[in-house]
Tab-separated table of C-alpha atoms and ligand atoms in Angstrom:
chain	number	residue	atom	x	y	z
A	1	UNK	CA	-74.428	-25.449	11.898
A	2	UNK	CA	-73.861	-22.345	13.911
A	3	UNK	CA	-69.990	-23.405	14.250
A	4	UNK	CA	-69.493	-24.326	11.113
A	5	UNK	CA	-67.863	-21.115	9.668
A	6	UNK	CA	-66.432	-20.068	12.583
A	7	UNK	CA	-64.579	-23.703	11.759
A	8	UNK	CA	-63.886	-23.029	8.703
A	9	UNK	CA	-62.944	-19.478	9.264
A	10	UNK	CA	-60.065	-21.088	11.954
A	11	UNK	CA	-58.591	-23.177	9.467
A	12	UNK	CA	-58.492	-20.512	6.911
A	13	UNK	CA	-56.919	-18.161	9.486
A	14	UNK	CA	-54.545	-20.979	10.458
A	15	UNK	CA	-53.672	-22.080	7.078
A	16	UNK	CA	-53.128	-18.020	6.010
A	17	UNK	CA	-50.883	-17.884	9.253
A	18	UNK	CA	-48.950	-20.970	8.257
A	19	UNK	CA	-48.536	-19.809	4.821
A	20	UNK	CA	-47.170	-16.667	5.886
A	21	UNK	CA	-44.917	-18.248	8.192
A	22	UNK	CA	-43.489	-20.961	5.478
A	23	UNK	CA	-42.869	-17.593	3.295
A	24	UNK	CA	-41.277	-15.629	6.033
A	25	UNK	CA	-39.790	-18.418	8.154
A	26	UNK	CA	-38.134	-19.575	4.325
A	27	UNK	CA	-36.914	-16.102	3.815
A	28	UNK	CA	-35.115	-15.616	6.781
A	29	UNK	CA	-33.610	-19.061	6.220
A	30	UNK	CA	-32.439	-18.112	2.699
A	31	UNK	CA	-31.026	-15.008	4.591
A	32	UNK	CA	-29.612	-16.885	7.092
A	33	UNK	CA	-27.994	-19.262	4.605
A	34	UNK	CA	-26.526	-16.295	2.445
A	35	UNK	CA	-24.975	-14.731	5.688
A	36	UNK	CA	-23.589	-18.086	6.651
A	37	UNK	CA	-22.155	-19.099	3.038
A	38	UNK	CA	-20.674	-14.932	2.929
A	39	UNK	CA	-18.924	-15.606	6.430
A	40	UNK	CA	-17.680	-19.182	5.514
A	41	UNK	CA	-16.534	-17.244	2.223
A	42	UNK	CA	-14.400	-14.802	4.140
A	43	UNK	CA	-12.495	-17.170	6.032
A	44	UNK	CA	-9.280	-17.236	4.401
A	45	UNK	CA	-8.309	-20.968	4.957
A	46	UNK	CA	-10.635	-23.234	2.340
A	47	UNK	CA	-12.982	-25.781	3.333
A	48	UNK	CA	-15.503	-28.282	1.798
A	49	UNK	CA	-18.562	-30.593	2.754
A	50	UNK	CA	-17.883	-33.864	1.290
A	51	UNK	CA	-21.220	-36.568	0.837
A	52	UNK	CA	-20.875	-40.243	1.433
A	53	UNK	CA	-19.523	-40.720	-2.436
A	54	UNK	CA	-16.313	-38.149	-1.886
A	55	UNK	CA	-18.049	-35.513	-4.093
A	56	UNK	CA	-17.705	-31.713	-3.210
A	57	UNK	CA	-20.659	-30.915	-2.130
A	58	UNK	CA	-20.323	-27.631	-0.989
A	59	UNK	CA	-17.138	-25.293	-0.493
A	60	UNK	CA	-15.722	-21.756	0.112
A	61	UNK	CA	-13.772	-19.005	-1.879
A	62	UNK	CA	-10.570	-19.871	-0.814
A	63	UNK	CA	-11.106	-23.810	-1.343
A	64	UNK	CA	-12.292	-23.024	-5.265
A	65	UNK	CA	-9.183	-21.102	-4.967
A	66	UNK	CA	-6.593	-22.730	-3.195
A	67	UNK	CA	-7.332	-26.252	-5.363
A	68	UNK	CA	-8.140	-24.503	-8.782
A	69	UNK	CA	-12.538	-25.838	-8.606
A	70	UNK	CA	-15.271	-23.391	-10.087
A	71	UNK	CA	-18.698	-22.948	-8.246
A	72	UNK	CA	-20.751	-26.374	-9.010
A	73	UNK	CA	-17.949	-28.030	-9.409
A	74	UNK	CA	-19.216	-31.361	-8.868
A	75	UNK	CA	-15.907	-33.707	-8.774
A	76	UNK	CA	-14.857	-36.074	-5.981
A	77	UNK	CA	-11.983	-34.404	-4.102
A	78	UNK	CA	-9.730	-37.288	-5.538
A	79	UNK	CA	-10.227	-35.547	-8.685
A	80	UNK	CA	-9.636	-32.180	-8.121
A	81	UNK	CA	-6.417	-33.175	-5.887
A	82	UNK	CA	-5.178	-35.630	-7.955
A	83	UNK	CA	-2.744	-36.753	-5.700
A	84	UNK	CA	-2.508	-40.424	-3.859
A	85	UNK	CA	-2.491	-39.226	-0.611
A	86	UNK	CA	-5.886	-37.593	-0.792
A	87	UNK	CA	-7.061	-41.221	-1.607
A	88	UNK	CA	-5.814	-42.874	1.267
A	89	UNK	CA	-6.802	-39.670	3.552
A	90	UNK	CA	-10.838	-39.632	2.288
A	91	UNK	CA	-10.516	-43.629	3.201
A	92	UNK	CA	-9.738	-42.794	6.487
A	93	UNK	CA	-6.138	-44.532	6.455
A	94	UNK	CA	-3.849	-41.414	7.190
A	95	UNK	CA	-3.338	-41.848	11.415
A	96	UNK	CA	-3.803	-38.183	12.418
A	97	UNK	CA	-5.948	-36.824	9.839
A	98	UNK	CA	-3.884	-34.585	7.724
A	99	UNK	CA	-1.502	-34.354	4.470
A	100	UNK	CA	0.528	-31.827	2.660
A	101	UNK	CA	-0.210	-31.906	-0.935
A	102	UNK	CA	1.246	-29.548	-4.106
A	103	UNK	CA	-1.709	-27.547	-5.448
A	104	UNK	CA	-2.936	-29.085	-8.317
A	105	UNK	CA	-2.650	-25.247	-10.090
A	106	UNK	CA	0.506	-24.577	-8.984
A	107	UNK	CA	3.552	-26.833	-8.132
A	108	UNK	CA	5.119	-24.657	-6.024
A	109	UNK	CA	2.191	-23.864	-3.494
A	110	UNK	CA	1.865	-26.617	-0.584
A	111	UNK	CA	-1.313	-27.297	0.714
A	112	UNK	CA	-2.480	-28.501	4.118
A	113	UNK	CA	-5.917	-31.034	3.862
A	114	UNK	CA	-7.209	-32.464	6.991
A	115	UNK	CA	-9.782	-34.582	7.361
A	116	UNK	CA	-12.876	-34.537	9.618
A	117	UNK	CA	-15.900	-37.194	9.807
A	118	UNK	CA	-19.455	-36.154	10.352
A	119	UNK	CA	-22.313	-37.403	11.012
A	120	UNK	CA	-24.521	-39.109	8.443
A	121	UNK	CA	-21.687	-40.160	6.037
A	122	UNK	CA	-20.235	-36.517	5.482
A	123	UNK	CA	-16.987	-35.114	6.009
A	124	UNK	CA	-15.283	-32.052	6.569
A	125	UNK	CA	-12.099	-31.301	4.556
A	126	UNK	CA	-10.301	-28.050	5.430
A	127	UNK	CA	-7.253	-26.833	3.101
A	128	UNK	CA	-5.011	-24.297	4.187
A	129	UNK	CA	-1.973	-22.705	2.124
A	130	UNK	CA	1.467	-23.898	4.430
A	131	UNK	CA	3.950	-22.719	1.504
A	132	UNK	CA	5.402	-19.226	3.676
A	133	UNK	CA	4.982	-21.753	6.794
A	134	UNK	CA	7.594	-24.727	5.382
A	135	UNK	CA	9.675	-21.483	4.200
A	136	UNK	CA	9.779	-19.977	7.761
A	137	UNK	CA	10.401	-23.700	9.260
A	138	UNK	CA	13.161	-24.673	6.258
A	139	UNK	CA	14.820	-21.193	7.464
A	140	UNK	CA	14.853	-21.898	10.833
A	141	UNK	CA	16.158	-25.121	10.361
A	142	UNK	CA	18.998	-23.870	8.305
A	143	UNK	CA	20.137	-21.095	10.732
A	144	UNK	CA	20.078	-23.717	13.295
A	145	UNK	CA	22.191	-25.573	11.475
A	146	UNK	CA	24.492	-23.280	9.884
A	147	UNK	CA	25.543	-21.203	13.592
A	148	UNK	CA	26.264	-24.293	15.549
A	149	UNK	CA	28.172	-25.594	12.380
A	150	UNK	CA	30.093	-21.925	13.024
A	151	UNK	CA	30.477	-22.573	16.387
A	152	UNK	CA	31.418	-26.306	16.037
A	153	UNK	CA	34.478	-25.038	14.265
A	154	UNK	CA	36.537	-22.606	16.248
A	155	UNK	CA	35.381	-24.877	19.383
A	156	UNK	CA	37.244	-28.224	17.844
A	157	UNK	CA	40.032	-26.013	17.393
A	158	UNK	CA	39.929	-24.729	20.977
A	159	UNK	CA	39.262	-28.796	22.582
A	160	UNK	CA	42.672	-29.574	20.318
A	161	UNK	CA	44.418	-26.968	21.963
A	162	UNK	CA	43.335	-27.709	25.307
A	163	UNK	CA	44.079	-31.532	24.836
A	164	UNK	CA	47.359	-30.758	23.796
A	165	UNK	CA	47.621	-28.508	27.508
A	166	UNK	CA	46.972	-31.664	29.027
A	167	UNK	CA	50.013	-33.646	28.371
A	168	UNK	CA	52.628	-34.132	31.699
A	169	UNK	CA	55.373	-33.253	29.602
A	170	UNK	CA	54.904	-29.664	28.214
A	171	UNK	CA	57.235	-26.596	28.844
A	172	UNK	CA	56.112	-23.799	29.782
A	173	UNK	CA	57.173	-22.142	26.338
A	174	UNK	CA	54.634	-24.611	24.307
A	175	UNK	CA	52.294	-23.736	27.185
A	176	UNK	CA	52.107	-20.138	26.557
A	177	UNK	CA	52.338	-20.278	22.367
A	178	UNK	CA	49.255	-23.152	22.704
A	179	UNK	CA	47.087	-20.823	25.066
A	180	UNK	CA	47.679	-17.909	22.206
A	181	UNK	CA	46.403	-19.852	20.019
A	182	UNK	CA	43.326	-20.136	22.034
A	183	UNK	CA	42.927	-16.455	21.266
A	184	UNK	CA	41.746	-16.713	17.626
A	185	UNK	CA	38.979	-18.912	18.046
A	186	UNK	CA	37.555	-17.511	20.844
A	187	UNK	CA	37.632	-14.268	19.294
A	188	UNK	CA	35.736	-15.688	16.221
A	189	UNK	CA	32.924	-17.159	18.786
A	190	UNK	CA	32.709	-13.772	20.524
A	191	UNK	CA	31.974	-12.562	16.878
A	192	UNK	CA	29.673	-14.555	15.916
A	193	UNK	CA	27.650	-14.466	19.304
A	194	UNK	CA	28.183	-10.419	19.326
A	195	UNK	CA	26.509	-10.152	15.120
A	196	UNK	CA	23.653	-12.821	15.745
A	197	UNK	CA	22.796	-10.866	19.172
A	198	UNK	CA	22.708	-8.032	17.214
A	199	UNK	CA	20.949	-9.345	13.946
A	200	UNK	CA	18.278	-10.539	16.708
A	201	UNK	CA	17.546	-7.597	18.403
A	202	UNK	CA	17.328	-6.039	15.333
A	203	UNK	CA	15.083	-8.690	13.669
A	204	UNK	CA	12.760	-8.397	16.623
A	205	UNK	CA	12.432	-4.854	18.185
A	206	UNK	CA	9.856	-2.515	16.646
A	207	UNK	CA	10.213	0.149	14.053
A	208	UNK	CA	12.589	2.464	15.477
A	209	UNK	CA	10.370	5.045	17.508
A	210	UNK	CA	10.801	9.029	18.569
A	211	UNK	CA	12.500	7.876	21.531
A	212	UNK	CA	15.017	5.676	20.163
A	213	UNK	CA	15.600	8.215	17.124
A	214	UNK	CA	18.819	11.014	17.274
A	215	UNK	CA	20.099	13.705	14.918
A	216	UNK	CA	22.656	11.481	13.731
A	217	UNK	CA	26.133	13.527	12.752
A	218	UNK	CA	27.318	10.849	10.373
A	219	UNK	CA	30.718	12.843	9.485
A	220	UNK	CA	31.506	12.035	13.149
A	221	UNK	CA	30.921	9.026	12.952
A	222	UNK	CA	32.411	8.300	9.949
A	223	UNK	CA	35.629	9.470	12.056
A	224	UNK	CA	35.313	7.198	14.754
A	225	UNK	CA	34.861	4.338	12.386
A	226	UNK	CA	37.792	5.070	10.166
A	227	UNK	CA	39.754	5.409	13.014
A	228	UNK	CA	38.685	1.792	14.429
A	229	UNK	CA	39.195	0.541	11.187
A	230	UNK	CA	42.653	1.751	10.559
A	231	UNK	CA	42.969	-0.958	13.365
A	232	UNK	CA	42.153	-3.718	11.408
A	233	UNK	CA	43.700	-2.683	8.125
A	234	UNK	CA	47.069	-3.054	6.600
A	235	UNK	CA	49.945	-0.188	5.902
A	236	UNK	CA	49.147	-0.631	2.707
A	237	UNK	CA	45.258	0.023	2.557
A	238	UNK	CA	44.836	3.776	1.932
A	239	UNK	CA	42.080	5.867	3.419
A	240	UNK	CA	40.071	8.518	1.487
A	241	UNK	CA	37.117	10.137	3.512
A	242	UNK	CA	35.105	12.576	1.613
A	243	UNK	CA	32.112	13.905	4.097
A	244	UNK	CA	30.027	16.762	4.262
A	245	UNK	CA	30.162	17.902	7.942
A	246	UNK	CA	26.563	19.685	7.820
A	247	UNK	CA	24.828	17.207	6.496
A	248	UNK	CA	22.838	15.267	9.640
A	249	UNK	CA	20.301	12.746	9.484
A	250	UNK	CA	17.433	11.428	11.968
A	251	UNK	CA	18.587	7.939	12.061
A	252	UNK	CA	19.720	5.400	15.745
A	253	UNK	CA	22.899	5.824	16.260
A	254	UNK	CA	24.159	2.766	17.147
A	255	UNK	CA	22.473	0.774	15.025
A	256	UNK	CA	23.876	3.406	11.956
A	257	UNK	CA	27.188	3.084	13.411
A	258	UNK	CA	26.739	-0.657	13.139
A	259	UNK	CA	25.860	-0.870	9.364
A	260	UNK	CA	28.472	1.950	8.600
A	261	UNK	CA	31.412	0.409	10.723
A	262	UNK	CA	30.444	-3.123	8.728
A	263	UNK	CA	30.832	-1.953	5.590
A	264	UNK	CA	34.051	-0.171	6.093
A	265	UNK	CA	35.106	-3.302	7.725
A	266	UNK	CA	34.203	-5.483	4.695
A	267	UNK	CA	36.340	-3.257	2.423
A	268	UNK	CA	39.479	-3.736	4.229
A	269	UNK	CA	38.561	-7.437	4.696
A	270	UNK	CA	38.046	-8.460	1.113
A	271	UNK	CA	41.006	-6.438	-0.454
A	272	UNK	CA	43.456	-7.801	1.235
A	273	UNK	CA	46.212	-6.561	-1.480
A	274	UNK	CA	45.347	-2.797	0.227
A	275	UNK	CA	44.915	-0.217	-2.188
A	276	UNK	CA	42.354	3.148	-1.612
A	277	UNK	CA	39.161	3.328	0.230
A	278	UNK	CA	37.098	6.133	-0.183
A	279	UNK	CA	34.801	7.094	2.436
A	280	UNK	CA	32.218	9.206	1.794
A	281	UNK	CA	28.987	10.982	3.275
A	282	UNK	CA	27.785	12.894	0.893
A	283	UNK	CA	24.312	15.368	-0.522
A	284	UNK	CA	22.891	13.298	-3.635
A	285	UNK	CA	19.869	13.751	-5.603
A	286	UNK	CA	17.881	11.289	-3.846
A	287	UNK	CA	19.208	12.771	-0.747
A	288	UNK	CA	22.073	11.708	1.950
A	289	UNK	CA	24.149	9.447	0.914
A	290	UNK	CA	27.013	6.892	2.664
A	291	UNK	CA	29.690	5.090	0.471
A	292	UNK	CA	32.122	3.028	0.524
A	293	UNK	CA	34.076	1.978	-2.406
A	294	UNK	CA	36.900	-0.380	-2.246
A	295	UNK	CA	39.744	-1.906	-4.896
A	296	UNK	CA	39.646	-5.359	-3.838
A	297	UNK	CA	38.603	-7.952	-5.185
A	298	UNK	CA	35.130	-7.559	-6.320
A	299	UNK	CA	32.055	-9.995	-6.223
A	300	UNK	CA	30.661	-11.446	-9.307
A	301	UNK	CA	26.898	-10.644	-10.646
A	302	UNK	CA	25.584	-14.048	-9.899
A	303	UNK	CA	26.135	-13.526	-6.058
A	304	UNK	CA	25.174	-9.997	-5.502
A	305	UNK	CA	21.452	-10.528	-4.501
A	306	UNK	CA	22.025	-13.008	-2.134
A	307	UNK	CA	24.934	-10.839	-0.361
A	308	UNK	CA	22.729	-9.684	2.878
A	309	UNK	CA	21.720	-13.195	3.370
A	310	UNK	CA	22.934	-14.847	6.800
A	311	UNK	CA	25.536	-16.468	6.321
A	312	UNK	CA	25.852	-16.115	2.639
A	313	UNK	CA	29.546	-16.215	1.633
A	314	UNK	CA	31.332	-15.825	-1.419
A	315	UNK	CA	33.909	-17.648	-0.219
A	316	UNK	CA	33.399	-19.334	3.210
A	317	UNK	CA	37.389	-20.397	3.982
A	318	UNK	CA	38.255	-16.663	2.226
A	319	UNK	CA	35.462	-15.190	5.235
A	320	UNK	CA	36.578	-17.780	7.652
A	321	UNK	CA	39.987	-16.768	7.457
A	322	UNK	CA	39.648	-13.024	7.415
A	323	UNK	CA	37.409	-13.392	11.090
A	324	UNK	CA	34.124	-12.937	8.887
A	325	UNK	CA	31.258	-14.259	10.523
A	326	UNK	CA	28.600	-13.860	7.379
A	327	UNK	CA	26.290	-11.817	9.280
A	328	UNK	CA	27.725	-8.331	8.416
A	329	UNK	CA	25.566	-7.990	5.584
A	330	UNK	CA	22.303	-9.174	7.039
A	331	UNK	CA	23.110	-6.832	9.523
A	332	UNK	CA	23.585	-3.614	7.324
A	333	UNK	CA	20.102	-4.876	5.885
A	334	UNK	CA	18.485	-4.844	8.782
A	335	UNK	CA	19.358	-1.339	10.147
A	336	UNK	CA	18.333	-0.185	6.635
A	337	UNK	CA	15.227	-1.289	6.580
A	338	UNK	CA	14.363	-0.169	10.071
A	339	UNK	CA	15.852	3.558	8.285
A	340	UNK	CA	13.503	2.801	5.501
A	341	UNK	CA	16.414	2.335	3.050
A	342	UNK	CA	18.254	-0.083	1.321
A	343	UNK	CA	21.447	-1.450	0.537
A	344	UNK	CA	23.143	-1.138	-3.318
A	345	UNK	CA	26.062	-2.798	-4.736
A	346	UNK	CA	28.181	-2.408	-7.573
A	347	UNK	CA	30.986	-4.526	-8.054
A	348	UNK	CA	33.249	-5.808	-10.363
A	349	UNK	CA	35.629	-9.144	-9.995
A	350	UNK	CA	39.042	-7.831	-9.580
A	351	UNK	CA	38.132	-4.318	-10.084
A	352	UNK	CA	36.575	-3.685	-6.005
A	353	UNK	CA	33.153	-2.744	-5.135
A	354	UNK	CA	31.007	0.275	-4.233
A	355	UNK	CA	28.449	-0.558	-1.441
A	356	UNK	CA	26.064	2.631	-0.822
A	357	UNK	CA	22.432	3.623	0.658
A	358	UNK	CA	21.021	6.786	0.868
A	359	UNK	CA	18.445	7.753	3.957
A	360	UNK	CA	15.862	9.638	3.460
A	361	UNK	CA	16.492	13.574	4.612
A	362	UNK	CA	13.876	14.003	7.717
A	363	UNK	CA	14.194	17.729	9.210
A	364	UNK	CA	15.380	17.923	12.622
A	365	UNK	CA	12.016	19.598	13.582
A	366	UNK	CA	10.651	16.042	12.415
A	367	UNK	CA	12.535	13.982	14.788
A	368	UNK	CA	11.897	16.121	17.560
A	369	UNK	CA	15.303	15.786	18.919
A	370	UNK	CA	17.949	18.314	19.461
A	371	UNK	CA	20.657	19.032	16.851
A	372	UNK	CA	24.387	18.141	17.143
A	373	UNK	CA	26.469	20.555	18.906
B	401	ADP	P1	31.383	-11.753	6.156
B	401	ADP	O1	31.404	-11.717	7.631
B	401	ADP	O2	31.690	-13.079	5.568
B	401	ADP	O3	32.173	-10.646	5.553
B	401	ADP	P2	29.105	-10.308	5.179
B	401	ADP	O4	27.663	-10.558	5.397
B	401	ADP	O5	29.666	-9.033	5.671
B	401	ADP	O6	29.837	-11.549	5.781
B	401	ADP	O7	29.379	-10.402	3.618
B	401	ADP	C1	28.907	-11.514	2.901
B	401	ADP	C2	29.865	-11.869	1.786
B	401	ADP	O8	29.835	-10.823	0.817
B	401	ADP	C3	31.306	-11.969	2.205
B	401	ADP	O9	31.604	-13.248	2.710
B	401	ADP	C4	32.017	-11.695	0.896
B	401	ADP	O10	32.047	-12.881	0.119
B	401	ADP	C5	31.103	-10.703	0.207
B	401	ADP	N1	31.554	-9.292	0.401
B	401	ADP	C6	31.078	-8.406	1.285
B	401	ADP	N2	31.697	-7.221	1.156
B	401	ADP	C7	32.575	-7.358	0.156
B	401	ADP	C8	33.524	-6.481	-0.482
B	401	ADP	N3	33.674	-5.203	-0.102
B	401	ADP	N4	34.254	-6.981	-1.491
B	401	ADP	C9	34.089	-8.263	-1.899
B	401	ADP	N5	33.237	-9.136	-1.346
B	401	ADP	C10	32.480	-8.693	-0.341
């Protein structure tokens, strides 16, 4: 009898001990639950627990976002994809695992599902957005396509020429005329090679730092360019150069030399009936500004904003002909952005055009570098 309520006096310690255990031990796994569901909510890439019948049964932000569900949502995955694929991939007949779908909220967004079996019946789907992915691989596949379609070209033309060196017969007058021809389409691969070199180094190097940065005398410059561009022009193309000798900016040279020298090349190239060229380097409002405004023949409105694009043409033969490679643009794009600027156009068909950009004014104290003599 003695024991007895020391008995009972266990249990009720062991039941009190228990109960506070299923209240704690329940609390920390509601916490832990929360923190897990919060983390799975951050992930940026969507994904879902599926039960034996294919309905949702539990998901994250971005797969309520990505495929258009609300919380609860308790439809199959069939029926918030409604797309065939996503039948045959829940039944386990897709080989690897994974299809591309179109968001069923928006057409134009592609969506990665893949498939993964669990135990008990369950599945794993996760969904990730692959729309900037397909554009990065479509471009890529593109440029491929369009620079060894570039190079294909002049290189025909130069295997024609050298087949026709071959033959027993030939004097050595239609020796020499065949090997100048040899000239122009080597000349156009060295051009092309020389811009996408370029257009890659720019595409890839880091923001311009302090090192790399100059005082930039752009009326010198502008010299130096006219000069090399009086080169390519005609007697009857007519230069006008309006610059303001004082007026310096922080900028890479070469790379500003680059998009300057481009433009002025593209004015002489595409008014090939000569007329002026004005030049200028000028103080605006909105602060230094380069110019370049030719007569020529102008580009229509429907083309401007896809000018800087590589190997966006107007007119490819009119390019072709003139030793354009379609890169100049993409270049001058490039070097402005790494200046923090951008490239304007205004144009006319028949009337010419007026490319310009203005970089921002940075002090010389800013740049750290010494001014021009
Ligand atoms: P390209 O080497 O063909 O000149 P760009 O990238 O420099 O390539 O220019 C892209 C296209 O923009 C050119 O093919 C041409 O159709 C058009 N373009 C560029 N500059 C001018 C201009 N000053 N006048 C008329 N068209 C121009």
């Amino acid at each position: 009898m003695a024991n007895a309520p020391r008995h009972s006096e266990r249990a009720g310690v062991r039941g009190l001990v228990e109960r506070l255990d299923g209240v704690f031990g329940s609390r920390r796994l509601g916490r832990e639950l929360a923190l897990l569901q919060r983390t799975f909510d951050a992930v940026p890439d969507g994904w879902m627990v599926l039960g034996d019948s294919g309905a949702v049964a539990t998901e994250n932000d971005a797969a309520r976002r990505l495929l258009g569900m609300v919380r609860g949502d308790h439809r199959t995955l069939v029926e918030v994809a409604r797309d065939p694929a996503v039948d045959s991939l829940i039944a386990g007949e897709v080989e690897d695992g994974i299809v591309e779908i179109a968001s069923p909220i928006d057409e134009s967004t592609r969506l990665e599902l893949r498939h993964i079996r669990a135990d008990g019946g369950q599945s794993i789907v996760l969904v990730r957005d692959v729309t900037t992915l397909n554009r990065l691989l479509t471009m890529r596949q593109d440029f491929i396509a369009n620079v060894s379609h570039e190079l294909r070209t002049p290189l025909t033309v130069i295997v024609g020429y050298l087949e026709a060196l071959e033959d027993d017969d030939i004097d050595l007058d239609t020796m020499r005329r065949l090997l100048n021809r040899l000239h122009a389409p080597a000349e156009r691969m060295k051009a092309l090679v020389d811009d996408l070199l370029t257009l890659t180094r720019l595409e890839s190097s880091p923001m311009p730092g302090p090192d790399d940065v100059e005082v930039v005398n752009v009326a010198a410059m502008v010299d130096s360019i006219v000069a090399e561009a009086r080169q390519l022009a005609g007697p009857e193309h007519e230069f006008h150069i309006a610059v303001d000798s004082d007026l310096c900016v922080a900028g890479v040279p070469t790379e500003l030399h680059s998009a300057c020298f481009n433009l002025v090349a593209n004015a002489i190239r595409y008014s090939p009936d000569g007329g002026p060229i004005h030049v200028r380097w000028q103080a605006s409002d909105s602060g230094p500004r380069f110019e370049v405004e030719d007569a020529g023949q102008g580009i229509a409105a429907e083309h401007l904003s896809r000018l800087t694009e590589r190997f966006f043409r107007v007119d490819l033969a009119d390019s072709r002909a003139r030793g354009g490679t379609g890169l100049g643009l993409a270049i001058v794009k490039h070097v402005l952005r790494r200046h923090n600027s951008e490239l304007r156009v205004a144009s006319e068909v028949g009337e010419g055009s007026v490319f310009h950009f203005v970089l921002p004014a940075i002090s010389t104290s800013e740049t750290g570098a010494a001014p021009p003599a």
